[in-house]
Each structure stands twice: as C-alpha cells, then as structure tokens.
PDB file of C-alpha atoms in Angstrom:
ATOM      1  CA  MET A   1      69.056 -56.724 144.577  1.00 52.00           C
ATOM      2  CA  ALA A   2      71.650 -58.247 146.907  1.00 72.00           C
ATOM      3  CA  LEU A   3      74.933 -59.559 145.619  1.00 89.00           C
ATOM      4  CA  ASN A   4      74.641 -63.310 144.953  1.00 94.00           C
ATOM      5  CA  PRO A   5      77.943 -65.019 145.845  1.00 94.00           C
ATOM      6  CA  GLN A   6      77.075 -68.406 144.389  1.00 93.00           C
ATOM      7  CA  LYS A   7      75.961 -66.919 141.061  1.00 94.00           C
ATOM      8  CA  ILE A   8      79.208 -64.973 140.758  1.00 95.00           C
ATOM      9  CA  ILE A   9      81.298 -68.060 141.501  1.00 95.00           C
ATOM     10  CA  THR A  10      79.216 -70.093 139.040  1.00 94.00           C
ATOM     11  CA  ASP A  11      79.767 -67.429 136.366  1.00 94.00           C
ATOM     12  CA  ILE A  12      83.526 -67.475 136.991  1.00 95.00           C
ATOM     13  CA  THR A  13      83.574 -71.282 136.856  1.00 95.00           C
ATOM     14  CA  THR A  14      81.629 -71.305 133.589  1.00 94.00           C
ATOM     15  CA  LEU A  15      83.769 -68.664 131.902  1.00 95.00           C
ATOM     16  CA  ALA A  16      87.042 -70.149 133.175  1.00 95.00           C
ATOM     17  CA  ALA A  17      86.024 -73.455 131.592  1.00 93.00           C
ATOM     18  CA  GLY A  18      88.466 -75.593 133.560  1.00 93.00           C
ATOM     19  CA  ARG A  19      91.347 -73.118 133.464  1.00 95.00           C
ATOM     20  CA  SER A  20      93.103 -71.812 136.563  1.00 95.00           C
ATOM     21  CA  VAL A  21      92.123 -68.391 137.903  1.00 96.00           C
ATOM     22  CA  CYS A  22      94.326 -65.424 138.781  1.00 97.00           C
ATOM     23  CA  LEU A  23      92.574 -62.512 140.520  1.00 98.00           C
ATOM     24  CA  ALA A  24      93.926 -59.001 140.025  1.00 98.00           C
ATOM     25  CA  TYR A  25      93.749 -57.740 143.613  1.00 98.00           C
ATOM     26  CA  SER A  26      94.324 -54.022 144.169  1.00 95.00           C
ATOM     27  CA  GLY A  27      93.195 -54.013 147.774  1.00 96.00           C
ATOM     28  CA  GLY A  28      90.237 -51.748 146.994  1.00 95.00           C
ATOM     29  CA  VAL A  29      86.726 -52.715 148.025  1.00 96.00           C
ATOM     30  CA  ASP A  30      85.746 -54.238 144.666  1.00 95.00           C
ATOM     31  CA  SER A  31      88.636 -56.675 144.307  1.00 96.00           C
ATOM     32  CA  HIS A  32      88.609 -57.374 148.063  1.00 97.00           C
ATOM     33  CA  VAL A  33      84.989 -58.510 147.838  1.00 97.00           C
ATOM     34  CA  LEU A  34      85.817 -60.713 144.856  1.00 97.00           C
ATOM     35  CA  LEU A  35      88.788 -62.182 146.743  1.00 97.00           C
ATOM     36  CA  HIS A  36      86.555 -62.893 149.746  1.00 97.00           C
ATOM     37  CA  LEU A  37      83.966 -64.565 147.500  1.00 96.00           C
ATOM     38  CA  LEU A  38      86.581 -66.780 145.874  1.00 96.00           C
ATOM     39  CA  ALA A  39      88.049 -67.711 149.262  1.00 95.00           C
ATOM     40  CA  THR A  40      84.798 -68.408 151.127  1.00 94.00           C
ATOM     41  CA  THR A  41      82.259 -69.658 148.559  1.00 91.00           C
ATOM     42  CA  GLN A  42      82.172 -73.312 147.550  1.00 82.00           C
ATOM     43  CA  HIS A  43      83.460 -73.845 144.016  1.00 82.00           C
ATOM     44  CA  PRO A  44      84.369 -77.545 143.637  1.00 78.00           C
ATOM     45  CA  GLN A  45      84.547 -77.290 139.842  1.00 80.00           C
ATOM     46  CA  LEU A  46      86.842 -74.263 139.849  1.00 85.00           C
ATOM     47  CA  ALA A  47      90.496 -75.031 139.211  1.00 77.00           C
ATOM     48  CA  GLN A  48      93.387 -73.496 141.130  1.00 89.00           C
ATOM     49  CA  VAL A  49      92.857 -69.908 142.324  1.00 95.00           C
ATOM     50  CA  ARG A  50      95.523 -67.349 143.222  1.00 97.00           C
ATOM     51  CA  THR A  51      95.784 -63.572 143.458  1.00 98.00           C
ATOM     52  CA  VAL A  52      98.291 -60.997 142.215  1.00 98.00           C
ATOM     53  CA  HIS A  53      98.778 -57.433 143.446  1.00 98.00           C
ATOM     54  CA  ILE A  54     100.425 -54.864 141.165  1.00 98.00           C
ATOM     55  CA  ASN A  55     102.388 -52.246 143.101  1.00 97.00           C
ATOM     56  CA  HIS A  56     102.649 -49.178 140.867  1.00 95.00           C
ATOM     57  CA  GLY A  57     104.747 -47.312 143.433  1.00 94.00           C
ATOM     58  CA  LEU A  58     102.904 -44.061 142.681  1.00 92.00           C
ATOM     59  CA  ASN A  59     101.676 -43.376 146.215  1.00 91.00           C
ATOM     60  CA  HIS A  60     103.797 -42.949 149.331  1.00 93.00           C
ATOM     61  CA  ALA A  61     101.735 -45.719 150.952  1.00 94.00           C
ATOM     62  CA  ALA A  62     102.171 -48.192 148.070  1.00 94.00           C
ATOM     63  CA  ALA A  63     104.461 -50.514 150.026  1.00 95.00           C
ATOM     64  CA  GLN A  64     102.032 -50.570 152.950  1.00 96.00           C
ATOM     65  CA  TRP A  65      99.186 -51.348 150.559  1.00 96.00           C
ATOM     66  CA  ALA A  66     101.105 -54.291 149.140  1.00 97.00           C
ATOM     67  CA  GLN A  67     101.779 -55.566 152.664  1.00 98.00           C
ATOM     68  CA  HIS A  68      98.109 -55.158 153.572  1.00 97.00           C
ATOM     69  CA  CYS A  69      97.065 -57.187 150.520  1.00 97.00           C
ATOM     70  CA  ALA A  70      99.533 -59.934 151.390  1.00 98.00           C
ATOM     71  CA  GLN A  71      98.138 -60.120 154.922  1.00 98.00           C
ATOM     72  CA  VAL A  72      94.523 -60.260 153.729  1.00 98.00           C
ATOM     73  CA  ALA A  73      95.325 -63.029 151.248  1.00 98.00           C
ATOM     74  CA  ASP A  74      97.192 -64.952 153.942  1.00 98.00           C
ATOM     75  CA  LYS A  75      94.226 -64.747 156.333  1.00 97.00           C
ATOM     76  CA  LEU A  76      91.987 -66.109 153.584  1.00 96.00           C
ATOM     77  CA  ASP A  77      94.526 -68.845 152.748  1.00 96.00           C
ATOM     78  CA  MET A  78      94.824 -67.522 149.196  1.00 96.00           C
ATOM     79  CA  PRO A  79      98.118 -67.855 147.249  1.00 97.00           C
ATOM     80  CA  PHE A  80      99.437 -64.330 146.740  1.00 98.00           C
ATOM     81  CA  LYS A  81     102.130 -62.585 144.723  1.00 98.00           C
ATOM     82  CA  ASN A  82     103.153 -58.938 144.721  1.00 98.00           C
ATOM     83  CA  ILE A  83     104.661 -57.472 141.541  1.00 98.00           C
ATOM     84  CA  ASP A  84     106.432 -54.095 141.570  1.00 98.00           C
ATOM     85  CA  VAL A  85     106.181 -52.213 138.279  1.00 97.00           C
ATOM     86  CA  ASP A  86     107.938 -49.169 136.866  1.00 95.00           C
ATOM     87  CA  VAL A  87     105.301 -46.814 135.460  1.00 95.00           C
ATOM     88  CA  GLN A  88     106.834 -45.010 132.496  1.00 94.00           C
ATOM     89  CA  HIS A  89     105.789 -42.327 129.963  1.00 93.00           C
ATOM     90  CA  ILE A  90     103.480 -40.582 132.450  1.00 92.00           C
ATOM     91  CA  ASP A  91     103.982 -37.170 130.772  1.00 92.00           C
ATOM     92  CA  GLU A  92     103.140 -38.671 127.394  1.00 93.00           C
ATOM     93  CA  LEU A  93     100.242 -40.950 128.330  1.00 90.00           C
ATOM     94  CA  GLY A  94      98.920 -39.439 131.560  1.00 88.00           C
ATOM     95  CA  MET A  95      99.057 -41.100 134.962  1.00 88.00           C
ATOM     96  CA  GLU A  96      96.025 -43.365 134.557  1.00 86.00           C
ATOM     97  CA  ALA A  97      96.915 -44.677 131.103  1.00 86.00           C
ATOM     98  CA  ALA A  98     100.590 -45.154 131.982  1.00 93.00           C
ATOM     99  CA  ALA A  99      99.704 -47.089 135.142  1.00 93.00           C
ATOM    100  CA  ARG A 100      97.205 -49.231 133.242  1.00 91.00           C
ATOM    101  CA  LYS A 101      99.789 -50.022 130.550  1.00 94.00           C
ATOM    102  CA  ALA A 102     102.374 -51.076 133.149  1.00 96.00           C
ATOM    103  CA  ARG A 103      99.787 -53.101 135.064  1.00 96.00           C
ATOM    104  CA  TYR A 104      98.510 -55.093 132.108  1.00 95.00           C
ATOM    105  CA  GLN A 105     101.996 -55.711 130.785  1.00 96.00           C
ATOM    106  CA  ALA A 106     103.010 -57.144 134.158  1.00 97.00           C
ATOM    107  CA  LEU A 107      99.866 -59.253 134.399  1.00 97.00           C
ATOM    108  CA  SER A 108     100.265 -60.623 130.875  1.00 97.00           C
ATOM    109  CA  GLU A 109     103.854 -61.630 131.673  1.00 97.00           C
ATOM    110  CA  GLU A 110     102.795 -63.223 134.966  1.00 97.00           C
ATOM    111  CA  LEU A 111      99.797 -65.194 133.749  1.00 97.00           C
ATOM    112  CA  LEU A 112     100.401 -68.888 133.141  1.00 94.00           C
ATOM    113  CA  PRO A 113      99.511 -70.444 129.749  1.00 92.00           C
ATOM    114  CA  ASP A 114      96.301 -72.112 130.989  1.00 93.00           C
ATOM    115  CA  GLU A 115      95.179 -69.339 133.333  1.00 97.00           C
ATOM    116  CA  VAL A 116      92.553 -66.604 133.093  1.00 97.00           C
ATOM    117  CA  LEU A 117      92.664 -63.172 134.699  1.00 98.00           C
ATOM    118  CA  VAL A 118      89.686 -62.175 136.858  1.00 98.00           C
ATOM    119  CA  THR A 119      89.081 -58.474 137.473  1.00 96.00           C
ATOM    120  CA  ALA A 120      86.531 -56.650 139.630  1.00 93.00           C
ATOM    121  CA  GLN A 121      85.015 -54.074 137.278  1.00 89.00           C
ATOM    122  CA  HIS A 122      81.361 -53.605 138.202  1.00 77.00           C
ATOM    123  CA  GLN A 123      78.164 -52.017 136.885  1.00 79.00           C
ATOM    124  CA  HIS A 124      79.276 -48.430 137.548  1.00 65.00           C
ATOM    125  CA  ASP A 125      82.668 -49.047 135.923  1.00 63.00           C
ATOM    126  CA  GLN A 126      80.765 -50.266 132.867  1.00 58.00           C
ATOM    127  CA  ALA A 127      78.759 -47.036 132.698  1.00 54.00           C
ATOM    128  CA  GLU A 128      81.892 -44.926 133.144  1.00 59.00           C
ATOM    129  CA  THR A 129      83.666 -46.847 130.374  1.00 55.00           C
ATOM    130  CA  LEU A 130      80.757 -46.250 128.002  1.00 56.00           C
ATOM    131  CA  LEU A 131      80.771 -42.512 128.741  1.00 51.00           C
ATOM    132  CA  LEU A 132      84.540 -42.300 128.297  1.00 53.00           C
ATOM    133  CA  GLN A 133      84.256 -44.051 124.945  1.00 55.00           C
ATOM    134  CA  LEU A 134      81.527 -41.604 123.895  1.00 53.00           C
ATOM    135  CA  PHE A 135      83.721 -38.638 124.813  1.00 52.00           C
ATOM    136  CA  ARG A 136      86.590 -40.129 122.812  1.00 55.00           C
ATOM    137  CA  GLY A 137      84.371 -40.524 119.745  1.00 51.00           C
ATOM    138  CA  ALA A 138      84.582 -44.317 119.752  1.00 49.00           C
ATOM    139  CA  GLY A 139      82.790 -46.304 117.067  1.00 48.00           C
ATOM    140  CA  PRO A 140      80.297 -49.156 117.576  1.00 49.00           C
ATOM    141  CA  LEU A 141      82.945 -51.573 118.860  1.00 48.00           C
ATOM    142  CA  GLY A 142      84.149 -49.111 121.476  1.00 50.00           C
ATOM    143  CA  LEU A 143      80.606 -48.312 122.555  1.00 45.00           C
ATOM    144  CA  SER A 144      80.014 -51.977 123.362  1.00 52.00           C
ATOM    145  CA  ALA A 145      82.142 -51.238 126.467  1.00 60.00           C
ATOM    146  CA  MET A 146      83.300 -54.233 128.556  1.00 65.00           C
ATOM    147  CA  TRP A 147      82.268 -57.857 128.134  1.00 82.00           C
ATOM    148  CA  PRO A 148      82.097 -60.543 130.861  1.00 80.00           C
ATOM    149  CA  GLU A 149      84.856 -62.341 128.935  1.00 92.00           C
ATOM    150  CA  SER A 150      87.307 -60.806 126.492  1.00 91.00           C
ATOM    151  CA  GLN A 151      90.757 -61.211 125.008  1.00 93.00           C
ATOM    152  CA  SER A 152      93.207 -58.397 125.708  1.00 88.00           C
ATOM    153  CA  HIS A 153      96.982 -58.031 126.072  1.00 89.00           C
ATOM    154  CA  GLY A 154      97.317 -61.714 125.185  1.00 92.00           C
ATOM    155  CA  MET A 155      95.095 -62.772 128.097  1.00 96.00           C
ATOM    156  CA  THR A 156      91.585 -64.031 128.675  1.00 97.00           C
ATOM    157  CA  ILE A 157      89.975 -61.564 131.085  1.00 96.00           C
ATOM    158  CA  ILE A 158      86.843 -62.431 133.076  1.00 97.00           C
ATOM    159  CA  ARG A 159      84.721 -59.712 134.694  1.00 95.00           C
ATOM    160  CA  PRO A 160      82.054 -61.391 136.863  1.00 95.00           C
ATOM    161  CA  LEU A 161      80.776 -58.223 138.590  1.00 94.00           C
ATOM    162  CA  LEU A 162      79.586 -56.237 135.558  1.00 90.00           C
ATOM    163  CA  ASP A 163      75.933 -56.718 136.558  1.00 89.00           C
ATOM    164  CA  VAL A 164      76.587 -55.846 140.209  1.00 92.00           C
ATOM    165  CA  ALA A 165      76.017 -52.300 141.500  1.00 91.00           C
ATOM    166  CA  LYS A 166      78.654 -50.537 143.588  1.00 92.00           C
ATOM    167  CA  HIS A 167      76.364 -50.215 146.593  1.00 94.00           C
ATOM    168  CA  GLU A 168      75.867 -54.000 146.617  1.00 96.00           C
ATOM    169  CA  ILE A 169      79.628 -54.493 146.726  1.00 95.00           C
ATOM    170  CA  VAL A 170      80.062 -52.002 149.561  1.00 95.00           C
ATOM    171  CA  HIS A 171      77.149 -53.567 151.468  1.00 96.00           C
ATOM    172  CA  TYR A 172      78.765 -57.013 151.200  1.00 96.00           C
ATOM    173  CA  ALA A 173      82.107 -55.602 152.365  1.00 97.00           C
ATOM    174  CA  GLU A 174      80.527 -53.893 155.362  1.00 96.00           C
ATOM    175  CA  LEU A 175      78.427 -56.956 156.199  1.00 96.00           C
ATOM    176  CA  HIS A 176      81.553 -59.131 156.302  1.00 96.00           C
ATOM    177  CA  GLN A 177      83.631 -56.410 158.003  1.00 97.00           C
ATOM    178  CA  LEU A 178      86.261 -56.374 155.268  1.00 97.00           C
ATOM    179  CA  ASP A 179      89.205 -54.011 155.625  1.00 95.00           C
ATOM    180  CA  TRP A 180      89.918 -52.470 152.237  1.00 95.00           C
ATOM    181  CA  ILE A 181      92.156 -49.719 150.878  1.00 94.00           C
ATOM    182  CA  ASP A 182      90.769 -46.334 149.839  1.00 89.00           C
ATOM    183  CA  ASP A 183      93.153 -44.939 147.225  1.00 66.00           C
ATOM    184  CA  PRO A 184      93.053 -41.107 147.528  1.00 73.00           C
ATOM    185  CA  SER A 185      93.783 -40.790 143.796  1.00 62.00           C
ATOM    186  CA  ASN A 186      90.207 -41.960 143.183  1.00 52.00           C
ATOM    187  CA  GLN A 187      89.088 -38.503 144.322  1.00 49.00           C
ATOM    188  CA  ASP A 188      91.298 -36.665 141.802  1.00 48.00           C
ATOM    189  CA  THR A 189      88.870 -35.183 139.268  1.00 45.00           C
ATOM    190  CA  GLU A 190      91.767 -34.279 136.951  1.00 53.00           C
ATOM    191  CA  ILE A 191      91.554 -37.959 135.957  1.00 46.00           C
ATOM    192  CA  ASN A 192      88.750 -38.352 133.400  1.00 49.00           C
ATOM    193  CA  ARG A 193      87.201 -41.449 134.947  1.00 46.00           C
ATOM    194  CA  ASN A 194      87.121 -39.824 138.376  1.00 46.00           C
ATOM    195  CA  TYR A 195      85.577 -36.674 136.927  1.00 47.00           C
ATOM    196  CA  LEU A 196      82.750 -38.753 135.506  1.00 46.00           C
ATOM    197  CA  ARG A 197      82.369 -40.642 138.785  1.00 49.00           C
ATOM    198  CA  GLN A 198      82.381 -37.584 141.045  1.00 47.00           C
ATOM    199  CA  THR A 199      80.629 -35.045 138.811  1.00 49.00           C
ATOM    200  CA  LEU A 200      78.324 -36.733 136.312  1.00 50.00           C
TER     201      LEU A 200
END
C-alpha cells in the first residue's frame, strides 16, 4: 500500500485539534518525508507548523547535519530552529538512552504551551519498541507500545506514521528525490534497537 499524504495530514490535523505543530526533524529519511508532507500537502485547517532539529553533537558531522536540515527547511519554506544539547550520563544510561533524555528535555523546554510535537516513528519502529519492551519484561502497559497520540515529558506527542511501513517511506523519498541523512550509528548493533533492526 502506498503512503497516502492526505490521510497523514488529515490525521495530524485531527489529533492536533487546532493546536500548532512542531515537527522533530532529525534529517533522516523518516522525518524528512514527514517534513516534505507538511510543507507540500494542503492542510487549510492545520494551525502554524514549524520544525526543530536537535543537535546531540555526538558525531563529527553533527554540525553539517544541522546545517543540512536548516537548508532543507529553508527550501521548503518551513520555519526552522536548531537546538544544541549536551548529552550527559552516557556511561550510566548508555548512548541511546542518554541522547533520548537530552533530546526530549530540550523539546519539552522548546515547545510552546498550545503546541504539539510531531515525530516520525513508523510501523517498523513500533515493532522494534514492542520487542524491546518484551526483552525488558514490561507489563501490559509497556507492551501496548506507542500510540498515535500520547502524553510524555509534559508534551502531547503525535505519531502519524505508525501504520506506514519503512519501504513506503523510502519509496516516497526516492520518488520525490529527497536528500536525507544516513546516521552511521544506526548500523551499530551494540545498540539494542539496532540489533533488533539488523539481526531479528
């Protein structure tokens, strides 16, 4: 089934319920596709839309990635903000968890009172989350995985791509000749989520 841009925008509009939208834009293919959809699909009932990039500073190319994201947003006439974060407690939490903690803290501080955060987790991310929760011995609540709308870190988070397969996202990106970032850390199987993705 092909990705349906209008359905995704309609879902975002419905879940946002009149609130402004802030897209978490990493520069990867998933969030780039969502940015392109928001910038090019008609959404007259959707309030103000902007995008934020979190620069974790963990890769030597992080500054270039932030610049790339700014340029993409500018070409799409999308308001953009880069936020540099200091990822702490890596030895204690692990790289992935420490980066996630810093990212969500920065996003929660950045989000305006009447604004929702839109993220680009998709169908495969949902499956990976479920497996990770199983491995951690999560109870029924944890095994429910991600919802299209949830409250976390003091924010309303909307995930409009949870029913969309990864190959549909990549197909859309290739069809529209999008130029996205491939983070080499996604190939590191020492990270649990990547191990699931690459091995299982």
